[in-house]
GROMACS .gro file of C-alpha atoms in nm:
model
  181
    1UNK     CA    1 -17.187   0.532  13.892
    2UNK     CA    2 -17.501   0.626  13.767
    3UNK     CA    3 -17.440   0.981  13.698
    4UNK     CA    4 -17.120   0.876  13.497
    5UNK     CA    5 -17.361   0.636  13.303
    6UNK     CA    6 -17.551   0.931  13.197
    7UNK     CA    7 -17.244   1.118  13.114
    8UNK     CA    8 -17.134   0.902  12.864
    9UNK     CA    9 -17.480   0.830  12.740
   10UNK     CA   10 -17.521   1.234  12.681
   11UNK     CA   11 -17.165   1.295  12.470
   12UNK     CA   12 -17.242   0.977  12.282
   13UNK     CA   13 -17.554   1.120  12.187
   14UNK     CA   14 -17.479   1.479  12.163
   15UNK     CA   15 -17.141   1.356  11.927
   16UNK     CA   16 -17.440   1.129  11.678
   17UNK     CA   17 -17.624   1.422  11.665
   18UNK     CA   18 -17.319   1.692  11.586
   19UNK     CA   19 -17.145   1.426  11.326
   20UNK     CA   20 -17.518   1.412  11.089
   21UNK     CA   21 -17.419   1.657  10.857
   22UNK     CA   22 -17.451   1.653  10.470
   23UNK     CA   23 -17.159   1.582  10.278
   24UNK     CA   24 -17.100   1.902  10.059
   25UNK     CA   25 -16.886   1.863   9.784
   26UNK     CA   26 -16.778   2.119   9.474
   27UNK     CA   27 -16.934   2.093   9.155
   28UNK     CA   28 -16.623   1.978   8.958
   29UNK     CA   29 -16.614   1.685   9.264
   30UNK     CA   30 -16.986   1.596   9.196
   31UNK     CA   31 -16.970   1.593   8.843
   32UNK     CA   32 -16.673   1.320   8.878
   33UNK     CA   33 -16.852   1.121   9.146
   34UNK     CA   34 -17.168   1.106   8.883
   35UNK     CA   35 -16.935   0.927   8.585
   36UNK     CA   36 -16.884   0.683   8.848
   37UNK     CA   37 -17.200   0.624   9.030
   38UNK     CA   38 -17.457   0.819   8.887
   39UNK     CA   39 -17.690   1.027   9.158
   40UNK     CA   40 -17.918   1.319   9.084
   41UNK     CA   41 -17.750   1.659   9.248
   42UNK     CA   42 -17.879   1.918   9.497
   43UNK     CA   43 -17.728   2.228   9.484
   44UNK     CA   44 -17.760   2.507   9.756
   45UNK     CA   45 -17.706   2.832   9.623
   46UNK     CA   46 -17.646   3.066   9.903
   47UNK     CA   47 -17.477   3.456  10.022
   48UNK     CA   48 -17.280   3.538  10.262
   49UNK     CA   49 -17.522   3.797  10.398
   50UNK     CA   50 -17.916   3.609  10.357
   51UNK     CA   51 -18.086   3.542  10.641
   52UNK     CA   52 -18.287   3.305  10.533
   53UNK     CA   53 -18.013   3.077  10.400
   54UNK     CA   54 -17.862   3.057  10.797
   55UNK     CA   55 -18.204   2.996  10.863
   56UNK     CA   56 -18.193   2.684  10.645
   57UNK     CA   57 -17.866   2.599  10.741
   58UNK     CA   58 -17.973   2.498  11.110
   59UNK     CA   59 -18.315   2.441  11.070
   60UNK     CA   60 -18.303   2.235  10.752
   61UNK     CA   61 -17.984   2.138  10.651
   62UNK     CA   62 -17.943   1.993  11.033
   63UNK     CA   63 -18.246   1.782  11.020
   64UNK     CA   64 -18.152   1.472  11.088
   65UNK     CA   65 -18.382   1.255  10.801
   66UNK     CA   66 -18.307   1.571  10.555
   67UNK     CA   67 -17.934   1.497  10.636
   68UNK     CA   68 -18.022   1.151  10.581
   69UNK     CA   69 -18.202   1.138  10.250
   70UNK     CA   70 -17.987   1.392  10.085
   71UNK     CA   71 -17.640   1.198  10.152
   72UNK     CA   72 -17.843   0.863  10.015
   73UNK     CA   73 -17.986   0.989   9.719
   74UNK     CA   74 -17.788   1.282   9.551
   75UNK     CA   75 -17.458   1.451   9.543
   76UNK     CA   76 -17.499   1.763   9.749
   77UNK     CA   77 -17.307   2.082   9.644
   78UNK     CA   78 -17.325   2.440   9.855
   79UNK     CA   79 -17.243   2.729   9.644
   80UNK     CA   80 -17.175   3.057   9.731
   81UNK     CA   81 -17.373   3.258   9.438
   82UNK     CA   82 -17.170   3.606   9.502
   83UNK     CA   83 -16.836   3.406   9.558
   84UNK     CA   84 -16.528   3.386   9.383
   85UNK     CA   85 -16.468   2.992   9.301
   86UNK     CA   86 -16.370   2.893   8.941
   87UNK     CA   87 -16.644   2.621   8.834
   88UNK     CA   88 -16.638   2.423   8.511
   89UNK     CA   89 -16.945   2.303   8.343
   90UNK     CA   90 -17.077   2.126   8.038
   91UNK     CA   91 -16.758   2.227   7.917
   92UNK     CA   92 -16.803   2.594   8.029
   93UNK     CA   93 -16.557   2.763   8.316
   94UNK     CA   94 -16.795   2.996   8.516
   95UNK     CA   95 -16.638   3.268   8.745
   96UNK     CA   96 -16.748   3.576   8.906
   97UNK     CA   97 -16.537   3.856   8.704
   98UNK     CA   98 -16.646   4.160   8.911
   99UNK     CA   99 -16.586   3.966   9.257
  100UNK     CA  100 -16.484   4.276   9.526
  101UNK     CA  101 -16.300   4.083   9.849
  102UNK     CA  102 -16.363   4.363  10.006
  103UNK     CA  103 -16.743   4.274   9.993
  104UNK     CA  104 -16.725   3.873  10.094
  105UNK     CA  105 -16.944   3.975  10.365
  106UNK     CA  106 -17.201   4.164  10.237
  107UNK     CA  107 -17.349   4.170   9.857
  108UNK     CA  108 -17.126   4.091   9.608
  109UNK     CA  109 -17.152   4.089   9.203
  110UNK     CA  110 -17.334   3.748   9.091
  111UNK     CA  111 -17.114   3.461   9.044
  112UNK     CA  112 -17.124   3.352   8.663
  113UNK     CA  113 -17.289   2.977   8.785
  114UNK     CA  114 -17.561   3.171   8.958
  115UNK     CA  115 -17.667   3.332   8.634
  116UNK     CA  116 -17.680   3.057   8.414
  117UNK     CA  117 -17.905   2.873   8.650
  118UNK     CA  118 -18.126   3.211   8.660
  119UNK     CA  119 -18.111   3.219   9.035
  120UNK     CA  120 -18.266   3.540   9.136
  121UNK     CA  121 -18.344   3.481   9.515
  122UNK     CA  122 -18.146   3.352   9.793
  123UNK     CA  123 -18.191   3.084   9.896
  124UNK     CA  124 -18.267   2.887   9.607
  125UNK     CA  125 -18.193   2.504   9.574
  126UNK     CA  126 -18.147   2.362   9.231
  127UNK     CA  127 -18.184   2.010   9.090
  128UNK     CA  128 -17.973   1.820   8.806
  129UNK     CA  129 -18.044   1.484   8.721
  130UNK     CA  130 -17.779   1.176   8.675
  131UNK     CA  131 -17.594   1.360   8.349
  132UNK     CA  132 -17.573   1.710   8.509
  133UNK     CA  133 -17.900   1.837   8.337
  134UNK     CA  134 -18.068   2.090   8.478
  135UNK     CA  135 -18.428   1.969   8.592
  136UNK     CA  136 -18.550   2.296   8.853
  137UNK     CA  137 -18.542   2.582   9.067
  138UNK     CA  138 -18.688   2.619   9.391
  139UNK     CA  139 -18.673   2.903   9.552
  140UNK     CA  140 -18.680   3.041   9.868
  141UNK     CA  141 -18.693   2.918  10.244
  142UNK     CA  142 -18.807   2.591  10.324
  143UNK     CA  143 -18.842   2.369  10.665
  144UNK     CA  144 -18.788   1.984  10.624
  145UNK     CA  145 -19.130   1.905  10.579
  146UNK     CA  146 -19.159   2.184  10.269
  147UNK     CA  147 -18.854   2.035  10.109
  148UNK     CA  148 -18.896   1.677  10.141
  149UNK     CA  149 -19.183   1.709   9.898
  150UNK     CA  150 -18.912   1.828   9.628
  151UNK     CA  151 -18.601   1.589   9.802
  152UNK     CA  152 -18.837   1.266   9.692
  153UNK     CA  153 -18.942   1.373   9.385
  154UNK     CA  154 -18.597   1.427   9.256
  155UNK     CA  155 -18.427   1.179   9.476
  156UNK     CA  156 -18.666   0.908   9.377
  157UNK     CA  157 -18.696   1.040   9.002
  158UNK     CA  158 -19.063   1.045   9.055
  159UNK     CA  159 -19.062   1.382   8.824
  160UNK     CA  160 -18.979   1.141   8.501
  161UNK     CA  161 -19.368   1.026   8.633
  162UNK     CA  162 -19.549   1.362   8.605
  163UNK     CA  163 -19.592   1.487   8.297
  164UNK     CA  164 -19.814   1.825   8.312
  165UNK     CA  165 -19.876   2.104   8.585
  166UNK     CA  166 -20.199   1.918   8.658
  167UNK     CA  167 -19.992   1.599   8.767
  168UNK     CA  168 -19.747   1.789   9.012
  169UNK     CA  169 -20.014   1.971   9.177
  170UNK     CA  170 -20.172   1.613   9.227
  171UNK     CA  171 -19.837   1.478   9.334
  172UNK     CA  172 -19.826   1.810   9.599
  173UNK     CA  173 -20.203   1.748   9.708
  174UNK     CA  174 -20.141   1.406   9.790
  175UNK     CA  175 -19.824   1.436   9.943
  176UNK     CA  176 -19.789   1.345  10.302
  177UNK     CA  177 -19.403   1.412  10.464
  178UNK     CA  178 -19.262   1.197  10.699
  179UNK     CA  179 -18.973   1.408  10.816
  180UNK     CA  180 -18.930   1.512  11.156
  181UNK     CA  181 -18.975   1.907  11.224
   0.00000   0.00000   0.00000
């Protein structure tokens, strides 16, 4: 009795933990979802082939209070910055022209998105506020405890607060994460 006790216990568990996952949605979805209910948006932009990015994909992007605060406070969108997805934009459609199939594994020609944000490294996770402005790039790998400094001062607007270089690296000094490892 006790052993089937524990069994059930264990898949109800294991199933909590496996069903936490952020809800990634396109661009063209989050941009509708903002004229309704206006959040800020997170946007991973990823490859196929980076290392790092599947790196952030379990480490981060599994974390259970990153999962959390992500799905409460923006609209999250993963985007493939070498695929081949039409996107439209401020009134702009952005495709990737010189997209090989033959490549969807491996490096691919920039997607048109990818250049107008300026992304230059993979992984890099860009901010827009409420109206689908940009606000930043930040680049690179990041565990949860890295990222939550940037996930609460977009997701909490706390950015409309600083208003110099001198006031981020305040904001960064005096930061103190709360996210599990």
């Amino acid at each position: 009795m006790l052993k089937k006790i524990f069994a059930i216990l264990s898949l109800f568990f294991v199933s909590n933990l496996i069903s936490q996952e952020i809800n990634w949605i396109s661009m063209d979805k989050a941009l509708e979802l903002q004229k309704k209910v206006p959040k800020n948006i997170i946007m991973d932009v990823y490859t196929e082939w980076c290392g790092p990015c599947k790196i952030m994909d379990k480490n981060t992007f599994q974390n259970p209070d990153v999962v959390k605060f992500i799905n409460n406070n923006f609209y999250a969108i993963k985007f493939n910055a070498e695929g081949n997805e039409i996107v439209n934009f401020k009134g702009q459609k952005f495709s990737n022209p010189n997209y090989d199939p033959a490549k969807s594994r491996r490096r691919n020609s920039q997607h048109q998105l990818a250049q107008h944000f300026g992304v230059r490294s993979y992984p890099t996770i860009l901010f827009l506020d409420e109206e689908g402005q940009f606000l930043a790039p930040i680049p690179g790998y990041m565990p949860p405890s890295k990222l939550e400094l940037f996930l609460k001062l977009f997701g909490e607007d706390l950015y409309k607060t600083l208003d110099s270089q001198e006031a981020f690296n305040s904001y960064k000094r005096s930061f103190k994460p709360s996210f599990s490892p």
